[in-house]
mmCIF file of C-alpha atoms in Angstrom:
data_model
loop_
_atom_site.group_PDB
_atom_site.id
_atom_site.type_symbol
_atom_site.label_atom_id
_atom_site.label_comp_id
_atom_site.label_asym_id
_atom_site.label_seq_id
_atom_site.Cartn_x
_atom_site.Cartn_y
_atom_site.Cartn_z
ATOM 1 C CA UNK K 1 93.980 -9.669 -47.169
ATOM 2 C CA UNK K 2 96.851 -8.896 -49.526
ATOM 3 C CA UNK K 3 96.551 -5.818 -51.699
ATOM 4 C CA UNK K 4 96.746 -6.658 -55.379
ATOM 5 C CA UNK K 5 99.163 -4.500 -57.397
ATOM 6 C CA UNK K 6 97.588 -2.315 -60.061
ATOM 7 C CA UNK K 7 97.223 -3.808 -63.489
ATOM 8 C CA UNK K 8 99.773 -2.480 -66.013
ATOM 9 C CA UNK K 9 98.495 -0.317 -68.835
ATOM 10 C CA UNK K 10 98.367 -2.174 -72.192
ATOM 11 C CA UNK K 11 100.487 0.479 -73.901
ATOM 12 C CA UNK K 12 103.164 0.171 -71.218
ATOM 13 C CA UNK K 13 103.258 -3.597 -71.647
ATOM 14 C CA UNK K 14 103.709 -3.233 -75.401
ATOM 15 C CA UNK K 15 106.430 -0.622 -74.865
ATOM 16 C CA UNK K 16 108.245 -2.970 -72.438
ATOM 17 C CA UNK K 17 108.088 -5.871 -74.886
ATOM 18 C CA UNK K 18 109.309 -3.671 -77.729
ATOM 19 C CA UNK K 19 112.222 -2.393 -75.603
ATOM 20 C CA UNK K 20 113.146 -5.918 -74.498
ATOM 21 C CA UNK K 21 113.115 -7.249 -78.053
ATOM 22 C CA UNK K 22 115.139 -4.255 -79.296
ATOM 23 C CA UNK K 23 117.712 -4.740 -76.533
ATOM 24 C CA UNK K 24 117.977 -8.458 -77.292
ATOM 25 C CA UNK K 25 118.506 -7.621 -80.956
ATOM 26 C CA UNK K 26 121.416 -5.281 -80.142
ATOM 27 C CA UNK K 27 122.814 -7.851 -77.674
ATOM 28 C CA UNK K 28 122.617 -10.570 -80.310
ATOM 29 C CA UNK K 29 124.387 -8.319 -82.810
ATOM 30 C CA UNK K 30 127.080 -7.644 -80.169
ATOM 31 C CA UNK K 31 126.544 -3.888 -80.357
ATOM 32 C CA UNK K 32 127.539 -2.209 -77.099
ATOM 33 C CA UNK K 33 128.553 1.349 -76.125
ATOM 34 C CA UNK K 34 131.728 0.204 -74.339
ATOM 35 C CA UNK K 35 134.364 -2.366 -75.323
ATOM 36 C CA UNK K 36 134.783 -5.483 -73.218
ATOM 37 C CA UNK K 37 138.209 -4.340 -71.974
ATOM 38 C CA UNK K 38 137.084 -0.798 -71.064
ATOM 39 C CA UNK K 39 138.112 0.819 -67.788
ATOM 40 C CA UNK K 40 134.484 1.158 -66.594
ATOM 41 C CA UNK K 41 133.525 -2.440 -67.320
ATOM 42 C CA UNK K 42 133.627 -4.163 -63.934
ATOM 43 C CA UNK K 43 131.209 -6.988 -64.774
ATOM 44 C CA UNK K 44 132.837 -8.737 -67.672
ATOM 45 C CA UNK K 45 130.871 -11.017 -69.937
ATOM 46 C CA UNK K 46 128.033 -10.388 -72.299
ATOM 47 C CA UNK K 47 125.412 -12.095 -70.085
ATOM 48 C CA UNK K 48 125.650 -9.314 -67.505
ATOM 49 C CA UNK K 49 124.204 -6.925 -70.102
ATOM 50 C CA UNK K 50 120.863 -8.763 -69.997
ATOM 51 C CA UNK K 51 120.285 -8.213 -66.268
ATOM 52 C CA UNK K 52 119.733 -4.413 -66.355
ATOM 53 C CA UNK K 53 117.933 -4.789 -69.708
ATOM 54 C CA UNK K 54 115.339 -7.215 -68.315
ATOM 55 C CA UNK K 55 114.864 -5.226 -65.088
ATOM 56 C CA UNK K 56 114.425 -1.943 -66.972
ATOM 57 C CA UNK K 57 111.927 -3.581 -69.334
ATOM 58 C CA UNK K 58 109.957 -4.832 -66.314
ATOM 59 C CA UNK K 59 109.966 -1.302 -64.896
ATOM 60 C CA UNK K 60 108.766 0.012 -68.249
ATOM 61 C CA UNK K 61 105.656 -2.167 -67.904
ATOM 62 C CA UNK K 62 104.638 -0.349 -64.692
ATOM 63 C CA UNK K 63 105.797 3.154 -65.698
ATOM 64 C CA UNK K 64 102.220 4.491 -65.444
ATOM 65 C CA UNK K 65 100.828 2.503 -62.487
ATOM 66 C CA UNK K 66 103.949 2.587 -60.239
ATOM 67 C CA UNK K 67 106.028 5.472 -61.618
ATOM 68 C CA UNK K 68 108.108 6.159 -58.495
ATOM 69 C CA UNK K 69 108.959 2.499 -57.900
ATOM 70 C CA UNK K 70 109.786 2.029 -61.569
ATOM 71 C CA UNK K 71 112.132 5.028 -61.518
ATOM 72 C CA UNK K 72 114.023 3.896 -58.395
ATOM 73 C CA UNK K 73 114.460 0.330 -59.639
ATOM 74 C CA UNK K 74 115.345 1.606 -63.111
ATOM 75 C CA UNK K 75 117.970 3.900 -61.584
ATOM 76 C CA UNK K 76 119.583 0.906 -59.889
ATOM 77 C CA UNK K 77 119.448 -1.073 -63.138
ATOM 78 C CA UNK K 78 121.089 1.811 -65.031
ATOM 79 C CA UNK K 79 123.853 1.927 -62.418
ATOM 80 C CA UNK K 80 124.531 -1.769 -63.024
ATOM 81 C CA UNK K 81 124.413 -1.163 -66.780
ATOM 82 C CA UNK K 82 127.186 1.456 -66.506
ATOM 83 C CA UNK K 83 129.645 -1.152 -65.126
ATOM 84 C CA UNK K 84 128.906 -3.600 -67.970
ATOM 85 C CA UNK K 85 129.429 -3.208 -71.677
ATOM 86 C CA UNK K 86 125.983 -1.585 -71.659
ATOM 87 C CA UNK K 87 122.978 -1.606 -73.939
ATOM 88 C CA UNK K 88 121.639 1.493 -75.671
ATOM 89 C CA UNK K 89 118.002 0.315 -75.299
ATOM 90 C CA UNK K 90 118.421 0.143 -71.502
ATOM 91 C CA UNK K 91 119.425 3.807 -71.459
ATOM 92 C CA UNK K 92 116.517 4.777 -73.736
ATOM 93 C CA UNK K 93 113.991 2.941 -71.548
ATOM 94 C CA UNK K 94 115.425 4.647 -68.464
ATOM 95 C CA UNK K 95 114.857 8.084 -70.018
ATOM 96 C CA UNK K 96 111.233 7.067 -70.543
ATOM 97 C CA UNK K 97 110.997 6.068 -66.872
ATOM 98 C CA UNK K 98 112.179 9.567 -65.875
ATOM 99 C CA UNK K 99 109.605 11.122 -68.191
ATOM 100 C CA UNK K 100 106.804 8.902 -66.830
ATOM 101 C CA UNK K 101 107.777 9.660 -63.215
ATOM 102 C CA UNK K 102 107.272 13.385 -63.840
ATOM 103 C CA UNK K 103 104.041 12.983 -65.819
ATOM 104 C CA UNK K 104 102.218 10.326 -63.774
ATOM 105 C CA UNK K 105 103.556 10.814 -60.221
ATOM 106 C CA UNK K 106 102.002 13.144 -57.629
ATOM 107 C CA UNK K 107 102.961 16.825 -58.014
ATOM 108 C CA UNK K 108 105.506 16.723 -55.183
ATOM 109 C CA UNK K 109 107.351 13.771 -56.680
ATOM 110 C CA UNK K 110 107.319 15.349 -60.128
ATOM 111 C CA UNK K 111 108.947 18.523 -58.785
ATOM 112 C CA UNK K 112 111.570 16.559 -56.857
ATOM 113 C CA UNK K 113 112.508 14.467 -59.888
ATOM 114 C CA UNK K 114 112.966 17.608 -61.971
ATOM 115 C CA UNK K 115 115.149 19.299 -59.346
ATOM 116 C CA UNK K 116 117.219 16.188 -58.644
ATOM 117 C CA UNK K 117 117.846 15.529 -62.351
ATOM 118 C CA UNK K 118 118.868 19.163 -62.803
ATOM 119 C CA UNK K 119 121.207 18.983 -59.831
ATOM 120 C CA UNK K 120 122.794 15.764 -61.158
ATOM 121 C CA UNK K 121 123.336 17.435 -64.502
ATOM 122 C CA UNK K 122 125.125 20.358 -62.855
ATOM 123 C CA UNK K 123 127.220 18.041 -60.684
ATOM 124 C CA UNK K 124 127.990 15.804 -63.668
ATOM 125 C CA UNK K 125 129.321 18.841 -65.484
ATOM 126 C CA UNK K 126 131.217 20.673 -62.743
ATOM 127 C CA UNK K 127 132.943 17.744 -61.032
ATOM 128 C CA UNK K 128 134.538 16.140 -64.143
ATOM 129 C CA UNK K 129 135.717 19.515 -65.363
ATOM 130 C CA UNK K 130 137.203 20.320 -61.951
ATOM 131 C CA UNK K 131 138.894 16.906 -61.679
ATOM 132 C CA UNK K 132 140.109 16.283 -65.223
ATOM 133 C CA UNK K 133 140.473 19.923 -66.352
ATOM 134 C CA UNK K 134 139.942 19.050 -69.996
ATOM 135 C CA UNK K 135 137.199 20.353 -72.314
ATOM 136 C CA UNK K 136 136.012 16.833 -73.042
ATOM 137 C CA UNK K 137 134.866 16.538 -69.426
ATOM 138 C CA UNK K 138 131.844 18.710 -70.297
ATOM 139 C CA UNK K 139 130.492 15.778 -72.327
ATOM 140 C CA UNK K 140 129.851 13.873 -69.103
ATOM 141 C CA UNK K 141 127.400 16.557 -67.977
ATOM 142 C CA UNK K 142 125.839 16.611 -71.426
ATOM 143 C CA UNK K 143 125.212 12.864 -71.290
ATOM 144 C CA UNK K 144 123.731 13.125 -67.795
ATOM 145 C CA UNK K 145 121.512 15.978 -68.961
ATOM 146 C CA UNK K 146 120.304 14.005 -71.978
ATOM 147 C CA UNK K 147 119.573 10.912 -69.891
ATOM 148 C CA UNK K 148 118.056 12.569 -66.779
ATOM 149 C CA UNK K 149 117.220 16.275 -67.060
ATOM 150 C CA UNK K 150 115.847 16.467 -70.622
ATOM 151 C CA UNK K 151 113.222 13.703 -70.084
ATOM 152 C CA UNK K 152 112.252 15.305 -66.753
ATOM 153 C CA UNK K 153 111.886 18.748 -68.356
ATOM 154 C CA UNK K 154 109.849 17.292 -71.211
ATOM 155 C CA UNK K 155 107.594 15.491 -68.736
ATOM 156 C CA UNK K 156 107.129 18.716 -66.746
ATOM 157 C CA UNK K 157 106.062 20.587 -69.887
ATOM 158 C CA UNK K 158 103.614 17.840 -70.840
ATOM 159 C CA UNK K 159 102.225 17.728 -67.296
ATOM 160 C CA UNK K 160 101.701 21.492 -67.223
ATOM 161 C CA UNK K 161 99.855 21.379 -70.543
ATOM 162 C CA UNK K 162 97.737 18.490 -69.300
ATOM 163 C CA UNK K 163 96.873 20.321 -66.072
ATOM 164 C CA UNK K 164 95.997 23.444 -68.052
ATOM 165 C CA UNK K 165 93.738 21.382 -70.327
ATOM 166 C CA UNK K 166 92.047 19.778 -67.311
ATOM 167 C CA UNK K 167 91.523 23.199 -65.739
ATOM 168 C CA UNK K 168 90.078 24.552 -68.989
ATOM 169 C CA UNK K 169 87.783 21.534 -69.257
ATOM 170 C CA UNK K 170 86.638 22.038 -65.670
ATOM 171 C CA UNK K 171 85.950 25.714 -66.318
ATOM 172 C CA UNK K 172 83.981 24.784 -69.426
ATOM 173 C CA UNK K 173 81.898 22.316 -67.418
ATOM 174 C CA UNK K 174 81.322 24.909 -64.706
ATOM 175 C CA UNK K 175 80.357 27.485 -67.324
ATOM 176 C CA UNK K 176 77.917 25.027 -68.882
ATOM 177 C CA UNK K 177 76.466 24.281 -65.442
ATOM 178 C CA UNK K 178 76.080 27.979 -64.671
ATOM 179 C CA UNK K 179 74.480 28.531 -68.078
ATOM 180 C CA UNK K 180 72.021 25.723 -67.363
ATOM 181 C CA UNK K 181 71.245 27.236 -63.952
ATOM 182 C CA UNK K 182 70.749 30.656 -65.560
ATOM 183 C CA UNK K 183 68.474 29.082 -68.150
ATOM 184 C CA UNK K 184 66.416 27.341 -65.478
ATOM 185 C CA UNK K 185 66.188 30.579 -63.501
ATOM 186 C CA UNK K 186 65.183 32.479 -66.628
ATOM 187 C CA UNK K 187 62.493 29.898 -67.387
ATOM 188 C CA UNK K 188 61.165 30.149 -63.821
ATOM 189 C CA UNK K 189 61.184 33.956 -63.994
ATOM 190 C CA UNK K 190 59.395 33.901 -67.330
ATOM 191 C CA UNK K 191 56.767 31.519 -65.981
ATOM 192 C CA UNK K 192 56.211 33.790 -62.998
ATOM 193 C CA UNK K 193 55.952 36.795 -65.300
ATOM 194 C CA UNK K 194 53.448 35.063 -67.563
ATOM 195 C CA UNK K 195 51.451 33.985 -64.499
ATOM 196 C CA UNK K 196 51.289 37.622 -63.366
ATOM 197 C CA UNK K 197 50.263 38.731 -66.837
ATOM 198 C CA UNK K 198 47.573 36.061 -66.986
ATOM 199 C CA UNK K 199 46.233 36.998 -63.570
ATOM 200 C CA UNK K 200 46.282 40.727 -64.282
ATOM 201 C CA UNK K 201 44.645 40.498 -67.699
ATOM 202 C CA UNK K 202 41.931 37.955 -66.999
ATOM 203 C CA UNK K 203 41.084 38.328 -63.308
ATOM 204 C CA UNK K 204 39.395 41.692 -63.801
ATOM 205 C CA UNK K 205 37.094 40.396 -66.527
ATOM 206 C CA UNK K 206 36.291 37.172 -64.688
ATOM 207 C CA UNK K 207 35.483 39.075 -61.502
ATOM 208 C CA UNK K 208 33.077 41.332 -63.366
ATOM 209 C CA UNK K 209 31.454 38.305 -65.027
ATOM 210 C CA UNK K 210 31.011 36.545 -61.674
ATOM 211 C CA UNK K 211 29.531 39.616 -59.954
ATOM 212 C CA UNK K 212 27.089 40.473 -62.712
ATOM 213 C CA UNK K 213 26.034 36.881 -63.272
ATOM 214 C CA UNK K 214 25.227 36.658 -59.548
ATOM 215 C CA UNK K 215 23.170 39.833 -59.824
ATOM 216 C CA UNK K 216 21.333 38.525 -62.877
ATOM 217 C CA UNK K 217 20.474 35.292 -61.089
ATOM 218 C CA UNK K 218 19.410 36.904 -57.802
ATOM 219 C CA UNK K 219 17.264 39.760 -59.178
ATOM 220 C CA UNK K 220 14.060 38.981 -61.002
ATOM 221 C CA UNK K 221 14.159 42.131 -63.100
ATOM 222 C CA UNK K 222 14.348 41.855 -66.918
ATOM 223 C CA UNK K 223 16.073 45.232 -67.345
ATOM 224 C CA UNK K 224 18.679 44.469 -64.659
ATOM 225 C CA UNK K 225 19.289 40.996 -66.092
ATOM 226 C CA UNK K 226 19.644 42.395 -69.623
ATOM 227 C CA UNK K 227 22.137 45.016 -68.422
ATOM 228 C CA UNK K 228 24.071 42.404 -66.459
ATOM 229 C CA UNK K 229 24.192 40.084 -69.454
ATOM 230 C CA UNK K 230 25.541 42.915 -71.575
ATOM 231 C CA UNK K 231 28.349 43.566 -69.109
ATOM 232 C CA UNK K 232 29.037 39.818 -68.939
ATOM 233 C CA UNK K 233 29.310 39.589 -72.717
ATOM 234 C CA UNK K 234 31.582 42.635 -72.932
ATOM 235 C CA UNK K 235 33.952 41.303 -70.276
ATOM 236 C CA UNK K 236 33.893 37.830 -71.844
ATOM 237 C CA UNK K 237 34.918 39.219 -75.236
ATOM 238 C CA UNK K 238 37.668 41.381 -73.729
ATOM 239 C CA UNK K 239 38.955 38.517 -71.583
ATOM 240 C CA UNK K 240 38.985 36.199 -74.576
ATOM 241 C CA UNK K 241 40.914 38.764 -76.604
ATOM 242 C CA UNK K 242 43.491 39.106 -73.813
ATOM 243 C CA UNK K 243 43.824 35.329 -73.592
ATOM 244 C CA UNK K 244 44.354 35.049 -77.342
ATOM 245 C CA UNK K 245 47.024 37.737 -77.203
ATOM 246 C CA UNK K 246 48.820 35.956 -74.383
ATOM 247 C CA UNK K 247 48.614 32.587 -76.130
ATOM 248 C CA UNK K 248 49.977 34.220 -79.276
ATOM 249 C CA UNK K 249 52.992 35.485 -77.321
ATOM 250 C CA UNK K 250 53.598 32.004 -75.918
ATOM 251 C CA UNK K 251 53.323 30.382 -79.348
ATOM 252 C CA UNK K 252 55.593 32.920 -81.032
ATOM 253 C CA UNK K 253 58.726 31.141 -82.274
ATOM 254 C CA UNK K 254 60.741 34.325 -82.142
ATOM 255 C CA UNK K 255 61.014 34.821 -85.925
ATOM 256 C CA UNK K 256 59.044 38.047 -85.685
ATOM 257 C CA UNK K 257 61.122 40.730 -83.998
ATOM 258 C CA UNK K 258 58.217 43.158 -83.688
ATOM 259 C CA UNK K 259 57.505 43.928 -80.029
ATOM 260 C CA UNK K 260 54.187 42.810 -78.607
ATOM 261 C CA UNK K 261 51.758 45.546 -77.651
ATOM 262 C CA UNK K 262 51.830 46.197 -73.914
ATOM 263 C CA UNK K 263 49.421 48.334 -71.877
ATOM 264 C CA UNK K 264 50.568 51.841 -70.951
ATOM 265 C CA UNK K 265 49.287 54.589 -68.690
ATOM 266 C CA UNK K 266 47.449 56.031 -71.686
ATOM 267 C CA UNK K 267 44.968 53.198 -71.236
ATOM 268 C CA UNK K 268 44.056 54.144 -67.669
ATOM 269 C CA UNK K 269 41.043 56.073 -68.878
ATOM 270 C CA UNK K 270 39.606 53.051 -70.643
ATOM 271 C CA UNK K 271 40.464 50.881 -67.636
ATOM 272 C CA UNK K 272 38.578 53.204 -65.265
ATOM 273 C CA UNK K 273 35.606 53.425 -67.640
ATOM 274 C CA UNK K 274 35.455 49.630 -67.688
ATOM 275 C CA UNK K 275 35.487 49.577 -63.878
ATOM 276 C CA UNK K 276 32.656 52.108 -63.811
ATOM 277 C CA UNK K 277 30.698 49.957 -66.216
ATOM 278 C CA UNK K 278 31.160 47.036 -63.839
ATOM 279 C CA UNK K 279 29.623 49.091 -61.030
ATOM 280 C CA UNK K 280 32.543 50.834 -59.295
ATOM 281 C CA UNK K 281 32.473 54.515 -58.398
ATOM 282 C CA UNK K 282 35.992 55.409 -59.501
ATOM 283 C CA UNK K 283 37.770 58.755 -59.430
ATOM 284 C CA UNK K 284 40.967 59.119 -61.468
ATOM 285 C CA UNK K 285 43.574 61.786 -60.677
ATOM 286 C CA UNK K 286 46.698 61.634 -62.850
ATOM 287 C CA UNK K 287 49.641 64.039 -62.976
ATOM 288 C CA UNK K 288 52.850 62.659 -64.514
ATOM 289 C CA UNK K 289 55.179 63.173 -67.451
ATOM 290 C CA UNK K 290 54.098 61.931 -70.847
ATOM 291 C CA UNK K 291 57.359 60.057 -71.495
ATOM 292 C CA UNK K 292 57.679 57.423 -68.788
ATOM 293 C CA UNK K 293 59.860 54.329 -69.280
ATOM 294 C CA UNK K 294 57.878 51.406 -70.672
ATOM 295 C CA UNK K 295 58.554 49.066 -67.675
ATOM 296 C CA UNK K 296 57.369 51.746 -65.246
ATOM 297 C CA UNK K 297 54.239 52.453 -67.262
ATOM 298 C CA UNK K 298 53.388 48.757 -67.567
ATOM 299 C CA UNK K 299 53.934 48.129 -63.851
ATOM 300 C CA UNK K 300 51.804 51.133 -62.879
ATOM 301 C CA UNK K 301 49.013 50.046 -65.219
ATOM 302 C CA UNK K 302 49.014 46.510 -63.798
ATOM 303 C CA UNK K 303 48.986 47.798 -60.202
ATOM 304 C CA UNK K 304 45.963 49.996 -60.896
ATOM 305 C CA UNK K 305 44.252 47.193 -62.824
ATOM 306 C CA UNK K 306 44.752 44.652 -60.019
ATOM 307 C CA UNK K 307 43.656 47.177 -57.381
ATOM 308 C CA UNK K 308 40.426 47.882 -59.261
ATOM 309 C CA UNK K 309 39.844 44.147 -59.628
ATOM 310 C CA UNK K 310 40.258 43.643 -55.880
ATOM 311 C CA UNK K 311 37.967 46.611 -55.189
ATOM 312 C CA UNK K 312 35.333 45.126 -57.504
ATOM 313 C CA UNK K 313 35.496 41.780 -55.690
ATOM 314 C CA UNK K 314 35.974 42.849 -52.075
ATOM 315 C CA UNK K 315 35.348 46.571 -51.464
ATOM 316 C CA UNK K 316 32.301 47.892 -49.678
ATOM 317 C CA UNK K 317 30.013 50.394 -51.422
ATOM 318 C CA UNK K 318 31.691 53.732 -51.800
ATOM 319 C CA UNK K 319 34.142 55.699 -53.873
ATOM 320 C CA UNK K 320 37.409 54.237 -55.178
ATOM 321 C CA UNK K 321 40.178 56.774 -55.840
ATOM 322 C CA UNK K 322 43.133 56.267 -58.166
ATOM 323 C CA UNK K 323 45.952 58.824 -57.855
ATOM 324 C CA UNK K 324 49.209 59.013 -59.804
ATOM 325 C CA UNK K 325 51.814 61.687 -59.039
ATOM 326 C CA UNK K 326 55.358 62.345 -60.216
ATOM 327 C CA UNK K 327 56.823 65.080 -57.992
ATOM 328 C CA UNK K 328 60.414 63.996 -58.620
ATOM 329 C CA UNK K 329 62.207 61.165 -60.455
ATOM 330 C CA UNK K 330 59.723 58.618 -59.139
ATOM 331 C CA UNK K 331 56.102 57.763 -59.827
ATOM 332 C CA UNK K 332 53.778 57.506 -56.809
ATOM 333 C CA UNK K 333 50.666 55.360 -57.154
ATOM 334 C CA UNK K 334 47.812 55.257 -54.631
ATOM 335 C CA UNK K 335 44.525 53.376 -54.887
ATOM 336 C CA UNK K 336 42.053 53.503 -51.992
ATOM 337 C CA UNK K 337 38.718 51.715 -51.636
ATOM 338 C CA UNK K 338 36.123 51.405 -48.825
ATOM 339 C CA UNK K 339 36.942 48.637 -46.376
ATOM 340 C CA UNK K 340 34.013 48.775 -43.956
ATOM 341 C CA UNK K 341 34.080 47.153 -40.520
ATOM 342 C CA UNK K 342 35.475 43.769 -41.559
ATOM 343 C CA UNK K 343 38.237 42.145 -39.545
ATOM 344 C CA UNK K 344 39.409 39.813 -42.300
ATOM 345 C CA UNK K 345 43.126 40.669 -42.727
ATOM 346 C CA UNK K 346 43.251 39.159 -46.212
ATOM 347 C CA UNK K 347 40.566 41.341 -47.706
ATOM 348 C CA UNK K 348 40.485 42.762 -50.264
ATOM 349 C CA UNK K 349 43.185 40.765 -51.953
ATOM 350 C CA UNK K 350 46.289 39.204 -50.454
ATOM 351 C CA UNK K 351 46.655 36.257 -52.795
ATOM 352 C CA UNK K 352 48.289 36.043 -56.201
ATOM 353 C CA UNK K 353 47.252 39.592 -57.145
ATOM 354 C CA UNK K 354 48.952 41.251 -54.201
ATOM 355 C CA UNK K 355 52.026 39.029 -54.606
ATOM 356 C CA UNK K 356 52.193 39.939 -58.286
ATOM 357 C CA UNK K 357 52.062 43.658 -57.491
ATOM 358 C CA UNK K 358 54.880 43.297 -54.956
ATOM 359 C CA UNK K 359 57.000 41.390 -57.478
ATOM 360 C CA UNK K 360 56.484 44.006 -60.180
ATOM 361 C CA UNK K 361 57.545 46.795 -57.835
ATOM 362 C CA UNK K 362 60.523 44.793 -56.537
ATOM 363 C CA UNK K 363 61.781 44.176 -60.084
ATOM 364 C CA UNK K 364 61.999 47.956 -60.545
ATOM 365 C CA UNK K 365 63.629 48.529 -57.111
ATOM 366 C CA UNK K 366 60.571 50.392 -55.878
ATOM 367 C CA UNK K 367 58.552 50.331 -52.654
ATOM 368 C CA UNK K 368 55.116 48.805 -52.091
ATOM 369 C CA UNK K 369 52.643 48.779 -49.234
ATOM 370 C CA UNK K 370 49.037 47.604 -48.954
ATOM 371 C CA UNK K 371 46.649 47.202 -46.058
ATOM 372 C CA UNK K 372 43.692 48.628 -44.133
ATOM 373 C CA UNK K 373 43.839 52.180 -42.761
ATOM 374 C CA UNK K 374 41.613 54.484 -40.773
ATOM 375 C CA UNK K 375 40.198 57.429 -42.683
ATOM 376 C CA UNK K 376 37.831 60.323 -42.060
ATOM 377 C CA UNK K 377 34.798 58.462 -43.398
ATOM 378 C CA UNK K 378 35.667 55.010 -42.029
ATOM 379 C CA UNK K 379 38.131 52.283 -42.720
ATOM 380 C CA UNK K 380 39.731 52.046 -46.177
ATOM 381 C CA UNK K 381 42.017 49.648 -48.007
ATOM 382 C CA UNK K 382 45.011 51.491 -49.471
ATOM 383 C CA UNK K 383 47.545 50.351 -52.034
ATOM 384 C CA UNK K 384 50.630 52.550 -52.380
ATOM 385 C CA UNK K 385 53.614 52.028 -54.651
ATOM 386 C CA UNK K 386 56.619 54.137 -55.631
ATOM 387 C CA UNK K 387 58.431 53.335 -58.880
ATOM 388 C CA UNK K 388 61.792 54.985 -59.665
ATOM 389 C CA UNK K 389 62.067 56.674 -63.058
ATOM 390 C CA UNK K 390 65.591 56.364 -64.481
ATOM 391 C CA UNK K 391 67.044 59.325 -66.302
ATOM 392 C CA UNK K 392 67.439 58.829 -69.993
ATOM 393 C CA UNK K 393 65.575 55.515 -70.149
ATOM 394 C CA UNK K 394 63.512 55.273 -73.331
ATOM 395 C CA UNK K 395 59.777 55.368 -72.996
#
């Protein structure tokens, strides 16, 4: 199957027709660069002028689709034109073929055309001067430079600018793609953060509600049921308030620059009192600086909150201890609760709560460990975390 040649560009076709009509106009007006009896005119007769004109115009039509072929054929046509009376339009169209060969050819061809045209310009200057030894011989090199080297140099400049524009456009597209990837990653991180916040804020209250509602249903004691219902109502109100606060953060359009209130270690006392109200025997031992960075304080609060929630849901009867120490530039957190004789490796909490605690510690480049351990009074479940405290970070 024969390969069809590429279709000429419409602009090139119009340029070829314009050049052909212009050349025919000069031919009809008998305007030629050289007289009919000149020394260089080897093909006498005005009809010979039309041959290189028509061939060069045909090459002009494929200057963009077949630039190398057009340049080689155009070079041959220009050679024929130099041994006739000549046509100025033929020379002009040839200069455009040189320009197009540099702009639209592959990079290797473009470089070769530029070097060859430069070498011809040098040769066209040096040889006539060396042979004729007259100042006017320099004009031969000037003409060669105008016809060959100047169009090639112009095409090289245009090509370099075009390549630079393409590279800048590619970088802009890559930057936009990276920005979109960063945005998607930020959205995913924010969703994960909000999921942790939702779990940490609501799980504790829902666990207390579930435990006390079970007690109220299983015990036929009016005083116990009334006390359980009171705890259920208190946790329901607090959970609803936390949900409203979280929904308010999500709905915030960003017009208000005031920071949202976040829990700090100052609220550990109230958190432990709430756990005691829900039935846990909690001991709190805190020894740290008053001015901790806000991210560290929030992470420590959430770790203690989630640990107490897991103890409320899974721990055996016994004492739960919460210890916070800051012996150096790091905050050490330890929460232990009775584990009993169970062999369930997931108890008391290896789901979203434990994953959330690990993520919070990892975001601050800290260490985290949780699991069952043997103690003096039986098996316990221990949660230990170490959060670095950066010097100079605002509280």
